[in-house]
mmCIF file of C-alpha atoms in Angstrom:
data_model
loop_
_atom_site.group_PDB
_atom_site.id
_atom_site.type_symbol
_atom_site.label_atom_id
_atom_site.label_comp_id
_atom_site.label_asym_id
_atom_site.label_seq_id
_atom_site.Cartn_x
_atom_site.Cartn_y
_atom_site.Cartn_z
ATOM 1 C CA MET A 1 -9.788 -25.742 -32.434
ATOM 2 C CA LYS A 2 -5.957 -26.644 -32.470
ATOM 3 C CA LYS A 3 -5.721 -24.653 -36.120
ATOM 4 C CA ASN A 4 -7.395 -21.585 -34.213
ATOM 5 C CA ILE A 5 -4.870 -21.638 -31.298
ATOM 6 C CA ILE A 6 -2.188 -22.023 -34.143
ATOM 7 C CA LYS A 7 -3.781 -19.031 -35.911
ATOM 8 C CA THR A 8 -3.978 -16.942 -33.042
ATOM 9 C CA CYS A 9 -0.294 -17.294 -31.801
ATOM 10 C CA LEU A 10 0.870 -16.708 -35.456
ATOM 11 C CA LEU A 11 -1.163 -13.460 -35.433
ATOM 12 C CA LEU A 12 0.039 -12.419 -32.101
ATOM 13 C CA LEU A 13 3.502 -13.237 -33.133
ATOM 14 C CA ILE A 14 3.362 -10.978 -36.269
ATOM 15 C CA MET A 15 1.690 -8.197 -34.325
ATOM 16 C CA SER A 16 4.255 -8.063 -31.656
ATOM 17 C CA LEU A 17 7.030 -8.105 -34.392
ATOM 18 C CA LEU A 18 5.382 -5.326 -36.117
ATOM 19 C CA LEU A 19 4.891 -3.117 -33.070
ATOM 20 C CA ASN A 20 7.901 -3.740 -31.083
ATOM 21 C CA SER A 21 11.170 -4.472 -33.090
ATOM 22 C CA THR A 22 13.198 -2.155 -34.857
ATOM 23 C CA VAL A 23 13.152 -2.543 -38.370
ATOM 24 C CA PHE A 24 16.766 -2.091 -39.785
ATOM 25 C CA ALA A 25 16.062 -1.396 -43.342
ATOM 26 C CA PHE A 26 19.063 -0.853 -45.648
ATOM 27 C CA GLU A 27 18.364 1.020 -48.714
ATOM 28 C CA ASP A 28 19.861 1.556 -52.074
ATOM 29 C CA SER A 29 23.817 2.958 -52.125
ATOM 30 C CA ASN A 30 23.720 6.659 -51.791
ATOM 31 C CA ILE A 31 26.621 8.902 -52.309
ATOM 32 C CA TYR A 32 25.965 11.418 -49.506
ATOM 33 C CA ILE A 33 23.010 10.227 -47.552
ATOM 34 C CA SER A 34 23.749 7.600 -44.720
ATOM 35 C CA TYR A 35 20.735 7.416 -42.670
ATOM 36 C CA THR A 36 17.042 8.708 -42.785
ATOM 37 C CA SER A 37 13.926 8.359 -40.654
ATOM 38 C CA GLY A 38 10.536 9.542 -40.503
ATOM 39 C CA SER A 39 7.209 9.301 -38.577
ATOM 40 C CA ILE A 40 4.025 10.663 -38.337
ATOM 41 C CA SER A 41 2.313 11.938 -34.861
ATOM 42 C CA SER A 42 -0.416 14.173 -33.954
ATOM 43 C CA THR A 43 -0.923 16.956 -31.337
ATOM 44 C CA SER A 44 -3.889 17.099 -29.181
ATOM 45 C CA SER A 45 -5.402 20.011 -31.043
ATOM 46 C CA GLY A 46 -5.791 17.709 -34.078
ATOM 47 C CA TYR A 47 -2.545 19.009 -35.963
ATOM 48 C CA LEU A 48 -0.498 16.172 -37.821
ATOM 49 C CA THR A 49 2.982 16.173 -37.809
ATOM 50 C CA VAL A 50 5.571 14.709 -40.051
ATOM 51 C CA SER A 51 8.992 14.394 -38.288
ATOM 52 C CA PHE A 52 12.172 13.191 -40.122
ATOM 53 C CA SER A 53 15.712 13.217 -39.842
ATOM 54 C CA VAL A 54 18.662 12.732 -41.940
ATOM 55 C CA THR A 55 22.445 12.011 -41.538
ATOM 56 C CA ALA A 56 25.134 12.491 -44.270
ATOM 57 C CA ASN A 57 28.603 10.864 -44.763
ATOM 58 C CA GLU A 58 30.070 14.242 -44.494
ATOM 59 C CA GLU A 59 29.222 17.982 -43.981
ATOM 60 C CA MET A 60 26.586 18.943 -46.846
ATOM 61 C CA SER A 61 26.010 22.264 -48.312
ATOM 62 C CA THR A 62 22.553 21.823 -48.079
ATOM 63 C CA LEU A 63 20.739 18.923 -46.335
ATOM 64 C CA GLY A 64 16.998 17.919 -45.651
ATOM 65 C CA ALA A 65 13.571 17.089 -47.226
ATOM 66 C CA GLN A 66 13.072 18.087 -50.626
ATOM 67 C CA THR A 67 9.324 17.121 -50.664
ATOM 68 C CA ILE A 68 6.860 15.470 -48.088
ATOM 69 C CA GLU A 69 3.823 14.014 -49.647
ATOM 70 C CA LEU A 70 0.921 13.493 -47.358
ATOM 71 C CA TYR A 71 -1.599 10.271 -48.262
ATOM 72 C CA SER A 72 -4.694 9.445 -46.867
ATOM 73 C CA LEU A 73 -5.745 5.859 -47.195
ATOM 74 C CA THR A 74 -9.126 6.996 -48.882
ATOM 75 C CA ASN A 75 -8.543 9.952 -50.622
ATOM 76 C CA GLY A 76 -4.947 9.698 -51.749
ATOM 77 C CA LEU A 77 -2.444 12.574 -51.915
ATOM 78 C CA VAL A 78 -3.761 15.229 -49.786
ATOM 79 C CA LYS A 79 -0.923 17.633 -49.402
ATOM 80 C CA THR A 80 2.656 18.082 -50.512
ATOM 81 C CA PHE A 81 4.983 19.964 -48.545
ATOM 82 C CA ARG A 82 7.644 21.841 -50.246
ATOM 83 C CA PRO A 83 10.892 23.990 -48.885
ATOM 84 C CA SER A 84 9.460 26.918 -50.612
ATOM 85 C CA GLU A 85 6.480 27.013 -48.356
ATOM 86 C CA TYR A 86 8.088 25.362 -45.235
ATOM 87 C CA PRO A 87 11.783 26.494 -45.339
ATOM 88 C CA SER A 88 12.480 24.535 -42.025
ATOM 89 C CA MET A 89 12.657 21.343 -44.277
ATOM 90 C CA LEU A 90 16.148 22.184 -45.522
ATOM 91 C CA THR A 91 19.306 23.294 -43.755
ATOM 92 C CA LYS A 92 22.825 24.830 -44.591
ATOM 93 C CA SER A 93 26.159 23.262 -43.995
ATOM 94 C CA SER A 94 25.390 20.475 -41.743
ATOM 95 C CA VAL A 95 26.087 16.625 -41.611
ATOM 96 C CA THR A 96 22.567 16.091 -39.867
ATOM 97 C CA TYR A 97 19.192 17.343 -39.877
ATOM 98 C CA ASN A 98 16.021 16.749 -37.868
ATOM 99 C CA SER A 99 12.925 18.845 -38.716
ATOM 100 C CA SER A 100 9.199 18.471 -38.898
ATOM 101 C CA VAL A 101 6.246 19.755 -40.608
ATOM 102 C CA SER A 102 2.634 20.041 -39.501
ATOM 103 C CA CYS A 103 -0.866 20.917 -40.639
ATOM 104 C CA SER A 104 -4.557 20.308 -39.829
ATOM 105 C CA MET A 105 -6.053 17.171 -41.203
ATOM 106 C CA THR A 106 -9.576 15.618 -40.770
ATOM 107 C CA SER A 107 -9.454 13.367 -37.716
ATOM 108 C CA ARG A 108 -10.744 9.759 -38.034
ATOM 109 C CA GLU A 109 -8.416 9.193 -41.252
ATOM 110 C CA THR A 110 -5.346 7.020 -41.646
ATOM 111 C CA TYR A 111 -2.359 8.832 -43.118
ATOM 112 C CA TYR A 112 1.087 8.068 -44.469
ATOM 113 C CA ALA A 113 3.608 10.302 -45.975
ATOM 114 C CA ILE A 114 6.546 9.825 -48.359
ATOM 115 C CA ILE A 115 9.560 11.946 -47.508
ATOM 116 C CA THR A 116 12.393 12.605 -50.349
ATOM 117 C CA PHE A 117 15.623 13.676 -48.567
ATOM 118 C CA TYR A 118 17.973 15.779 -50.366
ATOM 119 C CA ALA A 119 21.640 16.250 -50.043
ATOM 120 C CA GLU A 120 23.874 18.644 -51.941
ATOM 121 C CA LYS A 121 27.436 19.175 -51.985
ATOM 122 C CA GLN A 122 29.612 21.216 -54.330
ATOM 123 C CA GLY A 123 26.827 21.297 -57.016
ATOM 124 C CA ASN A 124 25.950 17.584 -56.916
ATOM 125 C CA SER A 125 23.133 16.473 -55.104
ATOM 126 C CA THR A 126 21.346 13.129 -54.183
ATOM 127 C CA THR A 127 17.912 12.040 -53.222
ATOM 128 C CA ALA A 128 16.603 9.309 -50.877
ATOM 129 C CA THR A 129 13.113 8.129 -50.195
ATOM 130 C CA LEU A 130 11.400 6.971 -47.170
ATOM 131 C CA THR A 131 7.645 5.991 -46.575
ATOM 132 C CA THR A 132 6.399 6.379 -42.866
ATOM 133 C CA ARG A 133 3.906 4.063 -41.179
ATOM 134 C CA SER A 134 0.050 4.631 -41.226
ATOM 135 C CA TYR A 135 -1.074 6.767 -38.774
ATOM 136 C CA LYS A 136 -4.932 7.118 -37.828
ATOM 137 C CA LEU A 137 -5.721 10.613 -36.713
ATOM 138 C CA MET B 1 -38.667 -22.367 42.086
ATOM 139 C CA ASN B 2 -39.800 -22.865 45.618
ATOM 140 C CA GLN B 3 -36.120 -24.368 46.145
ATOM 141 C CA LYS B 4 -34.470 -21.471 45.100
ATOM 142 C CA ILE B 5 -36.739 -19.098 47.127
ATOM 143 C CA SER B 6 -36.155 -21.170 50.306
ATOM 144 C CA ASN B 7 -32.302 -21.095 49.313
ATOM 145 C CA LYS B 8 -32.282 -17.424 49.927
ATOM 146 C CA ASN B 9 -32.522 -17.466 53.794
ATOM 147 C CA ILE B 10 -29.639 -20.158 53.791
ATOM 148 C CA ASN B 11 -26.597 -18.996 55.271
ATOM 149 C CA PHE B 12 -23.539 -19.856 53.262
ATOM 150 C CA SER B 13 -21.046 -18.264 55.494
ATOM 151 C CA LYS B 14 -19.736 -21.799 56.944
ATOM 152 C CA TYR B 15 -17.991 -22.032 53.712
ATOM 153 C CA ASP B 16 -15.749 -18.833 54.516
ATOM 154 C CA THR B 17 -13.764 -20.704 57.307
ATOM 155 C CA MET B 18 -13.976 -24.002 55.221
ATOM 156 C CA GLU B 19 -10.551 -25.452 54.055
ATOM 157 C CA THR B 20 -9.941 -24.916 50.320
ATOM 158 C CA GLU B 21 -9.333 -28.381 49.673
ATOM 159 C CA GLN B 22 -12.795 -29.175 51.491
ATOM 160 C CA LEU B 23 -14.370 -26.554 49.170
ATOM 161 C CA GLU B 24 -13.027 -28.212 46.096
ATOM 162 C CA GLU B 25 -13.948 -31.627 46.939
ATOM 163 C CA ILE B 26 -17.765 -30.059 47.505
ATOM 164 C CA LEU B 27 -17.426 -28.687 44.032
ATOM 165 C CA ARG B 28 -16.097 -31.884 42.663
ATOM 166 C CA ALA B 29 -18.921 -33.925 44.193
ATOM 167 C CA ASP B 30 -21.583 -31.479 42.787
ATOM 168 C CA PHE B 31 -19.809 -31.785 39.077
ATOM 169 C CA TYR B 32 -20.491 -35.691 39.348
ATOM 170 C CA LEU B 33 -23.792 -35.227 40.468
ATOM 171 C CA SER B 34 -24.882 -32.548 38.241
ATOM 172 C CA GLY B 35 -28.565 -32.838 36.909
ATOM 173 C CA ALA B 36 -29.735 -34.627 40.167
ATOM 174 C CA ALA B 37 -32.107 -32.725 42.449
ATOM 175 C CA SER B 38 -29.234 -32.419 45.119
ATOM 176 C CA SER B 39 -27.166 -29.870 42.879
ATOM 177 C CA ASP B 40 -27.720 -26.339 44.790
ATOM 178 C CA GLU B 41 -26.717 -23.652 41.856
ATOM 179 C CA GLU B 42 -26.548 -20.824 44.545
ATOM 180 C CA GLN B 43 -24.456 -22.763 46.991
ATOM 181 C CA MET B 44 -21.994 -23.788 44.334
ATOM 182 C CA ASN B 45 -21.717 -20.374 43.125
ATOM 183 C CA TYR B 46 -20.871 -19.211 46.670
ATOM 184 C CA ILE B 47 -18.235 -21.908 47.072
ATOM 185 C CA LEU B 48 -16.746 -20.762 43.843
ATOM 186 C CA GLU B 49 -16.856 -17.017 44.873
ATOM 187 C CA VAL B 50 -14.866 -17.834 48.100
ATOM 188 C CA LEU B 51 -12.406 -20.115 46.203
ATOM 189 C CA THR B 52 -11.857 -16.983 43.416
ATOM 190 C CA LYS B 53 -11.329 -14.552 46.405
ATOM 191 C CA ARG B 54 -8.751 -16.968 48.218
ATOM 192 C CA ASP B 55 -6.768 -17.356 44.709
ATOM 193 C CA LYS B 56 -6.667 -13.382 44.251
ATOM 194 C CA ASP B 57 -5.200 -13.253 48.196
ATOM 195 C CA VAL B 58 -2.714 -15.951 47.177
ATOM 196 C CA LEU B 59 -1.585 -13.834 44.141
ATOM 197 C CA ARG B 60 -1.440 -10.688 45.862
ATOM 198 C CA ALA B 61 0.607 -12.083 48.819
ATOM 199 C CA ASN B 62 2.854 -13.537 46.201
ATOM 200 C CA LEU B 63 3.600 -10.392 44.585
ATOM 201 C CA VAL B 64 4.342 -8.892 47.725
ATOM 202 C CA GLY B 65 6.584 -11.570 48.570
ATOM 203 C CA ALA B 66 8.588 -10.973 45.535
ATOM 204 C CA GLU B 67 9.127 -7.556 45.968
ATOM 205 C CA LYS B 68 10.316 -8.390 49.452
ATOM 206 C CA SER B 69 12.458 -11.048 47.909
ATOM 207 C CA LEU B 70 13.914 -8.758 45.095
ATOM 208 C CA GLU B 71 15.036 -6.238 47.794
ATOM 209 C CA GLU B 72 16.341 -9.082 49.865
ATOM 210 C CA PHE B 73 18.373 -10.508 46.605
ATOM 211 C CA LYS B 74 19.667 -6.783 45.876
ATOM 212 C CA LYS B 75 20.851 -6.439 49.240
ATOM 213 C CA LYS B 76 22.460 -10.032 49.396
ATOM 214 C CA HIS B 77 24.248 -9.931 45.998
ATOM 215 C CA ALA B 78 24.902 -6.066 45.828
ATOM 216 C CA LYS B 79 28.710 -6.744 44.918
ATOM 217 C CA GLU B 80 27.787 -8.827 42.034
ATOM 218 C CA LEU B 81 24.922 -6.606 40.776
ATOM 219 C CA GLN B 82 27.335 -3.810 40.687
ATOM 220 C CA HIS B 83 29.724 -5.814 38.681
ATOM 221 C CA THR B 84 26.743 -6.633 36.191
ATOM 222 C CA ASN B 85 26.127 -2.924 35.962
ATOM 223 C CA ARG B 86 29.787 -2.448 34.916
ATOM 224 C CA LYS B 87 29.451 -5.037 32.473
ATOM 225 C CA LYS B 88 26.281 -3.543 31.117
ATOM 226 C CA ARG B 89 28.410 0.161 30.964
ATOM 227 C CA THR B 90 31.014 -1.941 29.142
ATOM 228 C CA SER B 91 28.532 -3.685 26.859
ATOM 229 C CA GLN B 92 27.265 -0.083 25.941
ATOM 230 C CA ILE B 93 30.527 1.292 25.423
ATOM 231 C CA ILE B 94 31.333 -1.634 22.916
ATOM 232 C CA ARG B 95 28.203 -0.830 21.038
ATOM 233 C CA PHE B 96 28.895 2.957 20.822
ATOM 234 C CA SER B 97 32.407 1.913 19.249
ATOM 235 C CA ALA B 98 30.685 -0.480 16.926
ATOM 236 C CA VAL B 99 28.456 2.331 15.482
ATOM 237 C CA ALA B 100 31.370 4.714 15.444
ATOM 238 C CA ALA B 101 33.340 2.407 13.577
ATOM 239 C CA ALA B 102 30.725 1.762 10.988
ATOM 240 C CA MET B 103 30.253 5.336 10.374
ATOM 241 C CA CYS B 104 33.846 6.036 9.974
ATOM 242 C CA ILE B 105 33.596 2.658 7.639
ATOM 243 C CA LEU B 106 31.007 4.092 5.985
ATOM 244 C CA ILE B 107 32.563 7.657 5.379
ATOM 245 C CA LEU B 108 36.016 6.491 4.226
ATOM 246 C CA GLY B 109 33.900 4.036 2.033
ATOM 247 C CA SER B 110 32.018 7.148 0.420
ATOM 248 C CA VAL B 111 35.168 8.896 -0.303
ATOM 249 C CA THR B 112 36.652 5.237 -2.274
ATOM 250 C CA ALA B 113 33.453 5.252 -3.627
ATOM 251 C CA ASN B 114 33.427 8.940 -4.780
ATOM 252 C CA SER B 115 37.004 8.118 -6.471
ATOM 253 C CA VAL B 116 35.721 5.504 -8.597
ATOM 254 C CA GLY B 117 32.876 7.577 -9.670
ATOM 255 C CA TRP B 118 30.191 6.479 -7.031
ATOM 256 C CA ASN B 119 28.602 8.883 -4.519
ATOM 257 C CA ILE B 120 26.309 6.354 -2.091
ATOM 258 C CA TRP B 121 25.326 9.625 -0.200
ATOM 259 C CA ASP B 122 23.137 10.383 -3.070
ATOM 260 C CA ARG B 123 21.369 6.886 -2.576
ATOM 261 C CA ILE B 124 20.292 7.674 0.697
ATOM 262 C CA ALA B 125 16.882 8.857 1.827
ATOM 263 C CA THR B 126 16.314 11.858 4.186
ATOM 264 C CA TRP B 127 13.708 13.068 6.178
ATOM 265 C CA THR B 128 12.944 15.647 8.891
ATOM 266 C CA GLU B 129 10.589 16.090 11.679
ATOM 267 C CA SER B 130 7.848 16.410 9.222
ATOM 268 C CA VAL B 131 8.777 15.336 5.765
ATOM 269 C CA PHE B 132 10.453 12.304 4.245
ATOM 270 C CA ARG B 133 11.996 12.357 0.662
ATOM 271 C CA PHE B 134 14.227 10.411 -1.601
ATOM 272 C CA GLU B 135 17.239 12.489 -2.524
ATOM 273 C CA SER B 136 17.285 13.422 -6.325
ATOM 274 C CA TYR B 137 19.823 11.081 -8.111
ATOM 275 C CA GLU B 138 22.928 13.066 -9.215
ATOM 276 C CA GLN B 139 24.312 11.209 -12.574
ATOM 277 C CA ALA B 140 26.870 8.705 -11.329
ATOM 278 C CA GLU B 141 30.411 10.215 -12.347
ATOM 279 C CA THR B 142 31.625 8.245 -15.288
ATOM 280 C CA ASP B 143 35.309 7.692 -16.019
ATOM 281 C CA PHE B 144 36.017 8.895 -19.456
ATOM 282 C CA ASP B 145 39.699 8.099 -19.347
ATOM 283 C CA HIS B 146 39.288 5.518 -21.656
ATOM 284 C CA ILE B 147 37.408 7.453 -24.287
ATOM 285 C CA PRO B 148 39.409 9.048 -27.036
ATOM 286 C CA GLU B 149 39.504 12.548 -26.729
ATOM 287 C CA PRO B 150 37.562 13.555 -29.938
ATOM 288 C CA LEU B 151 34.406 11.233 -28.584
ATOM 289 C CA LYS B 152 34.629 12.617 -24.976
ATOM 290 C CA THR B 153 31.872 15.324 -25.419
ATOM 291 C CA THR B 154 29.659 12.678 -27.191
ATOM 292 C CA ALA B 155 30.358 10.357 -24.134
ATOM 293 C CA GLU B 156 29.480 12.863 -21.708
ATOM 294 C CA LYS B 157 26.228 13.857 -23.522
ATOM 295 C CA LEU B 158 25.149 10.199 -23.764
ATOM 296 C CA THR B 159 25.680 9.955 -19.767
ATOM 297 C CA GLU B 160 23.829 13.134 -19.489
ATOM 298 C CA TYR B 161 20.987 11.341 -21.033
ATOM 299 C CA GLY B 162 21.331 8.154 -19.064
ATOM 300 C CA ILE B 163 23.270 6.064 -21.387
ATOM 301 C CA THR B 164 25.972 4.368 -19.222
ATOM 302 C CA GLU B 165 26.581 1.430 -21.204
ATOM 303 C CA ASN B 166 29.709 1.174 -23.276
ATOM 304 C CA ALA B 167 28.333 2.508 -26.781
ATOM 305 C CA ILE B 168 31.506 4.358 -27.654
ATOM 306 C CA PRO B 169 34.503 2.933 -28.999
ATOM 307 C CA THR B 170 37.811 3.327 -26.932
ATOM 308 C CA VAL B 171 39.889 3.216 -30.250
ATOM 309 C CA LEU B 172 40.270 5.240 -33.092
ATOM 310 C CA PRO B 173 42.330 5.322 -36.312
ATOM 311 C CA ASP B 174 45.290 7.750 -35.792
ATOM 312 C CA GLY B 175 44.997 11.244 -36.782
ATOM 313 C CA CYS B 176 41.290 11.562 -35.779
ATOM 314 C CA GLU B 177 40.261 14.849 -34.777
ATOM 315 C CA PHE B 178 36.793 16.453 -33.510
ATOM 316 C CA LYS B 179 35.304 18.617 -35.874
ATOM 317 C CA ASN B 180 31.466 19.085 -34.757
ATOM 318 C CA ASN B 181 28.839 17.810 -32.674
ATOM 319 C CA SER B 182 24.974 18.300 -33.104
ATOM 320 C CA PHE B 183 22.107 17.388 -30.363
ATOM 321 C CA PHE B 184 18.565 17.259 -31.007
ATOM 322 C CA SER B 185 15.794 16.034 -28.959
ATOM 323 C CA ASP B 186 12.037 16.089 -29.457
ATOM 324 C CA SER B 187 9.220 13.941 -27.974
ATOM 325 C CA GLU B 188 10.095 10.880 -30.246
ATOM 326 C CA LYS B 189 14.100 10.722 -29.938
ATOM 327 C CA ILE B 190 17.336 12.123 -28.667
ATOM 328 C CA SER B 191 19.947 12.144 -31.196
ATOM 329 C CA ILE B 192 23.517 12.887 -31.033
ATOM 330 C CA VAL B 193 25.941 13.331 -33.859
ATOM 331 C CA THR B 194 29.768 13.598 -33.893
ATOM 332 C CA GLU B 195 31.678 14.327 -37.159
ATOM 333 C CA LEU B 196 35.261 13.310 -36.957
ATOM 334 C CA SER B 197 37.936 14.206 -39.553
ATOM 335 C CA CYS B 198 40.512 11.240 -39.793
ATOM 336 C CA ASP B 199 43.467 11.872 -42.072
ATOM 337 C CA SER B 200 41.037 14.441 -44.020
ATOM 338 C CA GLU B 201 38.261 11.853 -44.187
ATOM 339 C CA PRO B 202 35.005 12.137 -42.381
ATOM 340 C CA ILE B 203 33.850 9.713 -39.898
ATOM 341 C CA ILE B 204 30.386 9.909 -38.397
ATOM 342 C CA PHE B 205 28.994 8.901 -35.034
ATOM 343 C CA GLN B 206 25.164 9.026 -34.509
ATOM 344 C CA TYR B 207 23.483 7.972 -31.384
ATOM 345 C CA VAL B 208 19.730 8.080 -31.461
ATOM 346 C CA ILE B 209 17.817 7.223 -28.178
ATOM 347 C CA HIS B 210 14.482 6.388 -29.199
ATOM 348 C CA LEU B 211 11.592 7.394 -26.907
ATOM 349 C CA ARG B 212 8.964 5.538 -28.809
ATOM 350 C CA THR B 213 8.292 1.859 -29.339
ATOM 351 C CA VAL B 214 7.457 2.486 -33.116
ATOM 352 C CA TYR B 215 9.836 3.961 -35.355
ATOM 353 C CA ASP B 216 11.518 3.520 -38.760
ATOM 354 C CA SER B 217 15.079 4.087 -39.703
ATOM 355 C CA GLU B 218 16.822 3.242 -42.845
ATOM 356 C CA PHE B 219 20.526 3.226 -43.728
ATOM 357 C CA GLN B 220 21.535 3.334 -47.228
ATOM 358 C CA LYS B 221 23.878 0.523 -48.717
ATOM 359 C CA ASP B 222 25.445 -0.792 -51.566
ATOM 360 C CA GLU B 223 23.896 -4.192 -53.088
ATOM 361 C CA GLY B 224 24.481 -7.341 -51.107
ATOM 362 C CA GLU B 225 23.978 -8.759 -47.493
ATOM 363 C CA PRO B 226 25.450 -6.982 -44.489
ATOM 364 C CA ASP B 227 27.908 -8.928 -42.395
ATOM 365 C CA ILE B 228 26.797 -9.706 -39.026
ATOM 366 C CA ILE B 229 29.239 -9.591 -36.090
ATOM 367 C CA GLU B 230 28.194 -10.624 -32.468
ATOM 368 C CA HIS B 231 30.250 -9.128 -29.595
ATOM 369 C CA ASN B 232 29.069 -8.931 -25.942
ATOM 370 C CA GLY B 233 25.812 -9.960 -26.879
ATOM 371 C CA ILE B 234 25.015 -7.313 -29.271
ATOM 372 C CA LEU B 235 24.501 -7.793 -33.013
ATOM 373 C CA PHE B 236 26.640 -5.248 -35.197
ATOM 374 C CA TYR B 237 25.749 -5.087 -39.030
ATOM 375 C CA VAL B 238 28.307 -3.904 -41.187
ATOM 376 C CA PHE B 239 28.024 -2.979 -45.041
ATOM 377 C CA THR B 240 29.138 -0.297 -47.511
ATOM 378 C CA ASN B 241 27.488 2.638 -48.826
ATOM 379 C CA CYS B 242 29.094 3.786 -51.722
ATOM 380 C CA GLY B 243 32.121 1.759 -51.053
ATOM 381 C CA LYS B 244 32.404 3.698 -47.405
ATOM 382 C CA TYR B 245 31.962 1.386 -44.765
ATOM 383 C CA THR B 246 29.211 1.706 -41.955
ATOM 384 C CA ILE B 247 28.547 -0.087 -38.697
ATOM 385 C CA THR B 248 24.873 -0.049 -36.967
ATOM 386 C CA TRP B 249 23.854 -1.753 -33.786
ATOM 387 C CA MET B 250 20.867 -1.441 -31.469
ATOM 388 C CA ASP B 251 21.184 -1.709 -27.638
ATOM 389 C CA GLY B 252 17.727 -1.569 -26.119
ATOM 390 C CA SER B 253 16.428 1.802 -27.396
ATOM 391 C CA LEU B 254 19.738 3.422 -28.412
ATOM 392 C CA GLU B 255 20.283 3.052 -32.200
ATOM 393 C CA CYS B 256 24.011 3.496 -33.048
ATOM 394 C CA MET B 257 25.635 4.176 -36.307
ATOM 395 C CA ILE B 258 29.622 4.814 -37.380
ATOM 396 C CA THR B 259 30.075 5.641 -41.022
ATOM 397 C CA GLY B 260 33.376 6.264 -42.679
ATOM 398 C CA ILE B 261 35.611 3.660 -41.027
ATOM 399 C CA PRO B 262 38.458 2.326 -42.998
ATOM 400 C CA GLU B 263 37.781 -1.243 -43.360
ATOM 401 C CA LYS B 264 40.993 -2.516 -41.160
ATOM 402 C CA PHE B 265 39.669 -0.856 -38.340
ATOM 403 C CA ILE B 266 36.346 -2.362 -38.313
ATOM 404 C CA GLU B 267 36.997 -5.399 -35.689
ATOM 405 C CA GLU B 268 39.214 -3.336 -33.775
ATOM 406 C CA ILE B 269 36.471 -0.554 -33.096
ATOM 407 C CA ILE B 270 33.708 -3.179 -32.532
ATOM 408 C CA ASN B 271 35.732 -5.129 -30.114
ATOM 409 C CA SER B 272 36.398 -2.091 -28.166
ATOM 410 C CA ILE B 273 32.856 -1.286 -27.741
#
C-alpha cells in the first residue's frame, strides 16, 4: 500500500515537472544561431500547425527554417516542409524570425516535428535542429 | 356539557367593576384549582378579556400622557433645546468640512499619485441611475527615466504587454546604440527582440512572454556547465556560444535572453535587473 502511494506521488511529480516547468535546453555551440523554439498546435478545422522561432546573435542575410519534418508516432515521416514550397519559412536581413506552417492531417494521431533552423551571413551558413513535443490531433 | 350551557345564562358583568387586583386573585386561585370541578373556563376567559382591555387602556393613557409630557418638556426647556439644535447644526458643519477635506486630500493625492505614475481615479468604480461598471484600467504610467535610451522602446513595449517587473538592465556598456526592434505575437507567445550595436559589436535583447504552459526553447552554447547567478530571487544562467556570452532567465511566463555581452559587464548588468 505504502509502495503504491510513493509510486503515485513520484508519477505525479514527474508529470507536473513535464507539464509545467520550462525546460532550459542548451544545445551545441552555433556561430550564428542563439535561440530556437518550436511547437505543434491545431486549429478547430483539423489543421496541424508547426510554429517556430529563431534568433541569431546578429543580423543575418537569411534566417528561418530549412526543413520541417512532420512525423506520426505510428507511420513515421508523413510530410516534409521546404522553403521552395513554403517561402514563409525563411526571411531576409533579420536578427529574429517567427513563422509557422500548416497542413491537414489525420485526427486521433500523435505527431511531432523536427525543425532544422538555418542562418546565413556573407556566404557562410549554419543550422540547428529542434524536436518538438508530441501532439495528439 | 350541562354546566357550560347553564353558564351561558350567567351574567359576568360584575367583573367589569371589580378591582384589577381582585380579578388577578381569582385567576391565580383558578390556576391552583386547575383540573378541579370548580374551574369555570368561560368565567376565566371573561376575566382575562377584562384584564386585557384594562391593560390596553392603560397603555393608551400612557401614550397620551407621554405626548403631553413631551410638549411640556419642550416648553420648559425651550432655551436648552435651541442650544442643542445649534450644536446639531455645528456638528453638521463639522461633518461637511470633514467630507470636503477628505475630497481635497483625494484630489491632491491623485495629483501626487499621478506625478509618480499612478492614476488612482482609474481604480474607482462608476455607476449611473441604471448601470454600474468598473472603469477599464489604463496602463499605469511607468517611469522609464532609469532605462538606458537604446532600451526605452523595449521597456515601453513590455509595459504595454503588462510586464511591469524589472526585466531590463539599467546599465549598458558604453557606446551602445539602438539598431532595430522586432515584435511578434501569436496565440502562443509575444516576442520582443531588440538589437543594439555596442562599439560595432551586436548585443541582442530578447523577451518572450509565453501564453501557454507547455513550450520548448533551446539556447545554443559551448561545451561546459552554465554559471548560475541568483539575484533578487531569480536564477540567471550565463554561458557562451562560440565564445560570445549569453544570459538567460525566467521570470514567471517571461523568458529573457541577452546575448553578445562583454564578460566584464555581466555581473553589473545582472545586478541592475
